[in-house]
XYZ file of C-alpha atoms in Angstrom:
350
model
C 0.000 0.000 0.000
C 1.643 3.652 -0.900
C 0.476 4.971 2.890
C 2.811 1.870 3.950
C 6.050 2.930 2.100
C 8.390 5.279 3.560
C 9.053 8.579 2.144
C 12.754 9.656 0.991
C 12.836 11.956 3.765
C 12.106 9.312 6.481
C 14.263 6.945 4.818
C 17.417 9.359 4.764
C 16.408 9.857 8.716
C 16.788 6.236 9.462
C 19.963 6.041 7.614
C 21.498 9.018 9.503
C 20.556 7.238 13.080
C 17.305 9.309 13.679
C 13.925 8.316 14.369
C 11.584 10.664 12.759
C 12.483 14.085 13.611
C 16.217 15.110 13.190
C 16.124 18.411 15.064
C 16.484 16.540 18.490
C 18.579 13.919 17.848
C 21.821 14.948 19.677
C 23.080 11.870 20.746
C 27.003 11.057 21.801
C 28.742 8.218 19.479
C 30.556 4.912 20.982
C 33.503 6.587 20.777
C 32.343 9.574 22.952
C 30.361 7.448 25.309
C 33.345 5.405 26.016
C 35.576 8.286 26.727
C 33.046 9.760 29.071
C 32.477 6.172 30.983
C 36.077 6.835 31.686
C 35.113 10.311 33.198
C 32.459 8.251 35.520
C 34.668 5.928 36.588
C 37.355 8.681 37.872
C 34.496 10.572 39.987
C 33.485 7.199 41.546
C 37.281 6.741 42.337
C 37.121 9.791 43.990
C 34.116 9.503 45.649
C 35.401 6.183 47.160
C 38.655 7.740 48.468
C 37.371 11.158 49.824
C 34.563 9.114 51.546
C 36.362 5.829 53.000
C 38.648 8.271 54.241
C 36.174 10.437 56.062
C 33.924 7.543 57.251
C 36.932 4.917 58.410
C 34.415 2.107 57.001
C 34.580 0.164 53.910
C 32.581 2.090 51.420
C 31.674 0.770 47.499
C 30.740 2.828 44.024
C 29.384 1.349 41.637
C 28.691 3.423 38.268
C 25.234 3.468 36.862
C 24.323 3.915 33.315
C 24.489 7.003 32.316
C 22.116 9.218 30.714
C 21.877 12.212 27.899
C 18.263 13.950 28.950
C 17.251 17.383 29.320
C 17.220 19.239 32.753
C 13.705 19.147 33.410
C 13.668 15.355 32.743
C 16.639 15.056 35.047
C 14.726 16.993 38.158
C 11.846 14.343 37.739
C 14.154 11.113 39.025
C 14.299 12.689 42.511
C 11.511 12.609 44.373
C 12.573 15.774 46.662
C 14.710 18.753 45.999
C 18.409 17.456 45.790
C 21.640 19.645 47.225
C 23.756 20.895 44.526
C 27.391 21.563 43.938
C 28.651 22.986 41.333
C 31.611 24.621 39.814
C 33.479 25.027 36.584
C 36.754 23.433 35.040
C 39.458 25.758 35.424
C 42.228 24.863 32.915
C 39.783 23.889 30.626
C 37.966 27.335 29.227
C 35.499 27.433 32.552
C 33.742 24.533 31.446
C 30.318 23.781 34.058
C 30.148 20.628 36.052
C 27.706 20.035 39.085
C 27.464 17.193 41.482
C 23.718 16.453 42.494
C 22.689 14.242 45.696
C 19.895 13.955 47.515
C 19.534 15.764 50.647
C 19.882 12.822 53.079
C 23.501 11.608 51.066
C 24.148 15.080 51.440
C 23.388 14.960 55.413
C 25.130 11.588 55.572
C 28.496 13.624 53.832
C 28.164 15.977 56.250
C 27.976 14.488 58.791
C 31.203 12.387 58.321
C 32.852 15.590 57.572
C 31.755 17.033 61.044
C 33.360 13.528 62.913
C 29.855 11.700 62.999
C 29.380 8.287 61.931
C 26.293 9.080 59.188
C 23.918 6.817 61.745
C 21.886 10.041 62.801
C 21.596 12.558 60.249
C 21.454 15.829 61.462
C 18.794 18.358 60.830
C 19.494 20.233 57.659
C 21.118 23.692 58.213
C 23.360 25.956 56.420
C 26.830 24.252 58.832
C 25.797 21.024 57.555
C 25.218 22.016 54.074
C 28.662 23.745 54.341
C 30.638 20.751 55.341
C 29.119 19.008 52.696
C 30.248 20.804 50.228
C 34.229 21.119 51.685
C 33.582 17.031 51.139
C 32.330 17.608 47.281
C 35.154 19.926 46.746
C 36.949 17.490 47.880
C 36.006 14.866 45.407
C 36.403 17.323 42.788
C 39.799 18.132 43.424
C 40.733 14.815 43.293
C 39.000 14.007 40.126
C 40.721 16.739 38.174
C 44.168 15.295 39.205
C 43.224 12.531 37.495
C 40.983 13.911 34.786
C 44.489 16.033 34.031
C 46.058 13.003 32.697
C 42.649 11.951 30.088
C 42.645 15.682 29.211
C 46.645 15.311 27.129
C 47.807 16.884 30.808
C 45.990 20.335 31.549
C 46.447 22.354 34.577
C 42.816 21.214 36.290
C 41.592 23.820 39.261
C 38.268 23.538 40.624
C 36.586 27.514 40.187
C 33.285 29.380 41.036
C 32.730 26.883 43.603
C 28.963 27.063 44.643
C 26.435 24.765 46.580
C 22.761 25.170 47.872
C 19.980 23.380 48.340
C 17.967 23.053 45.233
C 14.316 25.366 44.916
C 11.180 24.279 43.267
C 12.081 24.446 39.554
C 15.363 23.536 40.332
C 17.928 22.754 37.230
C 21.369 21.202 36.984
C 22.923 24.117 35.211
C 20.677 27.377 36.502
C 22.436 29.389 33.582
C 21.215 26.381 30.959
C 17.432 26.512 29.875
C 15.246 23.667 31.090
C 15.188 22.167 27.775
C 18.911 21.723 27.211
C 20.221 18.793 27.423
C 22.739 17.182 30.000
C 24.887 13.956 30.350
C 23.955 12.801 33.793
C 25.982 9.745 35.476
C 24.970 8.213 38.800
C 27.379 6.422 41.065
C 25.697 4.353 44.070
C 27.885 4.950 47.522
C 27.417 2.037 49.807
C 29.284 2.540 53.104
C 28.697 -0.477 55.501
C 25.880 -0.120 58.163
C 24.403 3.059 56.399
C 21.854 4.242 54.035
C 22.780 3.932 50.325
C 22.839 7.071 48.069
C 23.765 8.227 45.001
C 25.860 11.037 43.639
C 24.954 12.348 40.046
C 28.055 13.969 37.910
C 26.254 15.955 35.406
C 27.700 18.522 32.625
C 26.146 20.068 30.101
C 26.207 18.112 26.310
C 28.595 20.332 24.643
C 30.719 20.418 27.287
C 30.640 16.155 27.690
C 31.370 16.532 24.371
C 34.130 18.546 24.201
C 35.772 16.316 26.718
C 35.399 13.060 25.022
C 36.791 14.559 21.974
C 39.890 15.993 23.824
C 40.498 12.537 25.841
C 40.171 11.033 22.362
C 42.978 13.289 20.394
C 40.207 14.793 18.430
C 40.797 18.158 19.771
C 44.219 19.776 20.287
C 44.478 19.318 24.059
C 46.889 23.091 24.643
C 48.880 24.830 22.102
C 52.101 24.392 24.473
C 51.537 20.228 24.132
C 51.840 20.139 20.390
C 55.450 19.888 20.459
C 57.246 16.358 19.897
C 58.296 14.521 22.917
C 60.090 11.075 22.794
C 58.667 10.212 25.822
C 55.185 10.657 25.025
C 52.061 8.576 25.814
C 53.415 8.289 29.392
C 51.238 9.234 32.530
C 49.144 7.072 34.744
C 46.066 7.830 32.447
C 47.447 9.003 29.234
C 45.150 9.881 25.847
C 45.453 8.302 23.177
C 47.154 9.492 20.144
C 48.144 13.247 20.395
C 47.399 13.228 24.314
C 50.664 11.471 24.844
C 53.213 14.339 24.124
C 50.842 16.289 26.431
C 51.954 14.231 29.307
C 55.047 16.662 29.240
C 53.227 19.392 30.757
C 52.879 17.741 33.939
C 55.838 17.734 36.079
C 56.231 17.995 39.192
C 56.857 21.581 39.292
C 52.932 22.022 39.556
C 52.691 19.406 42.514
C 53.390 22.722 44.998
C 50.194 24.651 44.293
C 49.132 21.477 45.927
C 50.732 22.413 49.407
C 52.656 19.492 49.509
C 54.828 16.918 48.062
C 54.868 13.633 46.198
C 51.193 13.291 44.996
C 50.203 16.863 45.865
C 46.961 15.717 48.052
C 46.467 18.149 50.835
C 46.121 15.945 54.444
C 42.415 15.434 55.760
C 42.974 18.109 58.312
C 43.830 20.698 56.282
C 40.559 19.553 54.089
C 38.896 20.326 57.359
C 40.036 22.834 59.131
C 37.943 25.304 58.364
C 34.721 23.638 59.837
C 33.129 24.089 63.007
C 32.558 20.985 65.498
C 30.678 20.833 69.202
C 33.076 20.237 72.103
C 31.602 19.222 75.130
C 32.766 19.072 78.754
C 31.241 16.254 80.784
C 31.541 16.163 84.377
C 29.669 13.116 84.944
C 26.228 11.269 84.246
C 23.859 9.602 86.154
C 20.675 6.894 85.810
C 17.256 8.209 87.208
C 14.123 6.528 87.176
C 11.013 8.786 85.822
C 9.784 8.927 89.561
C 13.088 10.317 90.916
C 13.038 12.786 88.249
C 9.939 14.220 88.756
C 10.382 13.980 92.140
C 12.990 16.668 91.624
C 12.957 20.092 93.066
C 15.357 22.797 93.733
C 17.976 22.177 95.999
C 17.936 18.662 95.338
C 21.223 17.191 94.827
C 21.758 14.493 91.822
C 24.714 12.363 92.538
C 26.952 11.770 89.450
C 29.104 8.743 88.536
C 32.599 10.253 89.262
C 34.432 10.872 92.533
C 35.310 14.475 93.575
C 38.907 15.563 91.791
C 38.487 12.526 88.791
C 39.251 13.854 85.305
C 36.252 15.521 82.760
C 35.373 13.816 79.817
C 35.972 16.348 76.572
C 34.108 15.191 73.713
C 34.511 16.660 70.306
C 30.780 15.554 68.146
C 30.271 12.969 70.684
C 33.633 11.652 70.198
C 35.910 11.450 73.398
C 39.181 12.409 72.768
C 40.568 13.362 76.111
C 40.511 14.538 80.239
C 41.016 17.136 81.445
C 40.575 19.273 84.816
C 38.342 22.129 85.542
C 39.968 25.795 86.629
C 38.168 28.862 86.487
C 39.613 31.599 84.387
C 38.474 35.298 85.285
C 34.896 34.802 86.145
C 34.666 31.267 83.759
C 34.742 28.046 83.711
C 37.514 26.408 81.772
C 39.294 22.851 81.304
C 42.824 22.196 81.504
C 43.912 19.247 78.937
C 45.374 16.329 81.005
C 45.317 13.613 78.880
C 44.474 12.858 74.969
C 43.398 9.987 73.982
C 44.670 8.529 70.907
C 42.608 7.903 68.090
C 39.463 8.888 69.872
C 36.597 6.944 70.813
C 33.046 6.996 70.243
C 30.585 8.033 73.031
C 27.081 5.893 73.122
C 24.229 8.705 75.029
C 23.315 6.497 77.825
């Protein structure tokens, strides 16, 4: 039947990889979506380390598949307003990138970043969403030392550095229109004895682009790395092609912007240092029934569970990490460090 046959224009569609309209179709090649499975496998690297590090527990990523959809369809796969991170690739023409999780990951994050053990999330508040981003940034900055080896050796720094928690509406890319389109690639963190959650890498299509063509050798990676090296295609991660000359811009004589030596990671304190944590002085504790206690009435005296002159407690999030003795400075109380205790230790509320 001639309603049956396929015009030439719907025939040249199908042969060019469309369905039926060819003003969408903006879809990455194998090529490109191998290059950028690369990509998710570095942030779930990273996302391991920062976090097995901050949670002293064995913690697993596992990459999901990822996705090319716009940023409204994106917003629809979480069922309540995610925390977002974001900043841009510096070193590589202030390309976006955001990091997406959902609020409780984002609690859990924080929480290991403030000394907790992620087993009671805290109530959301600007602290908490703070110290979850110094642990994103920390991820980031990770991933670009290794995404500087797939990208023929450019200079990566982590710039325009921004978090929040998402508002109704909320996109990806706030500068991008709803419509446009994003690559979007989920990684699952497991850490033992807690909630699962995911973290989302996301960047915009022409910039996911861009970067699979670059870790390819289809895009000149920096003028300086077109020169001819004998040694080139070295580097832990090195392109393929004309990445491997690039490998020559990356001695060490960048690894002291770092602030250190050998691999250039900064310590976990210094990662740190900057946020705030709850010390607490304990002087003792003691077990009431409900009777006694509402039995209470001023001038009662409750008997606590030390002797008179026996070290405080000091507890840093819960965490007891030394004694000490009480003085009184000017018109305060005070406590005079007797003893640390090494490592720490974890305080159960009795």
């Amino acid at each position: 039947m001639p309603d049956d046959l396929l015009s030439p224009d719907e025939i040249n569609a199908l042969l060019s990889g469309g369905g039926g309209d060819l003003g969408d179709v903006e879809e990455l090649s194998s090529e490109n979506t191998e290059q950028l499975a690369k990509v998710a496998d570095v942030f779930a690297n990273s996302e391991n380390s920062v976090i097995n590090m901050l949670a002293g527990k064995n913690v697993t990523t596992n990459v999901g598949k990822a996705e090319v959809l716009t940023q409204i369809d994106f917003a629809k796969k979480f069922s309540e307003i995610p925390f977002l991170f974001s900043n841009t690739f510096g070193g590589f023409d202030d390309k976006p990138l955001a990091l997406v999780v959902d609020q409780k990951g984002a609690l859990t994050l924080a929480d290991l970043m403030m000394g907790g053990n992620g087993s009671q999330l805290p109530d959301p508040s600007d602290l908490y969403w703070n110290a979850a981003q110094e642990g994103l940034s920390q991820v980031v900055g990770s991933a670009f030392t290794s995404l500087s080896g797939l990208l023929g050796g450019r200079r990566l720094m982590p710039e325009n550095t921004s978090s929040a928690l998402g508002e109704a509406e909320w996109r990806a890319f706030s500068l991008e229109p709803a419509e446009a389109k994003i690559w979007a690639s989920p990684v699952n963190v497991v850490i033992d004895g807690l909630t699962p959650f995911n973290i989302w890498t996301c960047l915009p299509l022409d910039t996911a682009l861009d970067i699979a063509e670059t870790m390819s050798g289809k895009k000149s990676p920096e003028p300086q790395a077109a020169a001819n090296n004998p040694m080139g295609g070295g580097g832990a991660m090195g392109g393929r092609q004309n990445a491997g000359p690039a490998v020559d811009v990356r001695p060490a004589a960048f690894q002291p912007l770092g602030g250190g030596g050998g691999g250039g990671t900064p310590s976990p304190i210094d990662l740190i240092a900057d946020i705030p944590v709850r010390v607490t002085v304990e002087l003792g504790k003691a077990r009431k029934s409900v009777s006694e206690i509402l039995a209470l009435t001023a001038g009662a005296v409750v008997e606590l569970d030390k002797m008179a002159g026996e070290p405080v407690d000091i507890l840093v999030n819960g965490k007891l990490i030394a004694h000490g003795e009480v003085v009184v400075i000017d018109e305060n109380f005070g406590v005079r460090i007797t003893d640390i205790i090494p490592g720490g230790a974890s305080r159960a509320a009795s």
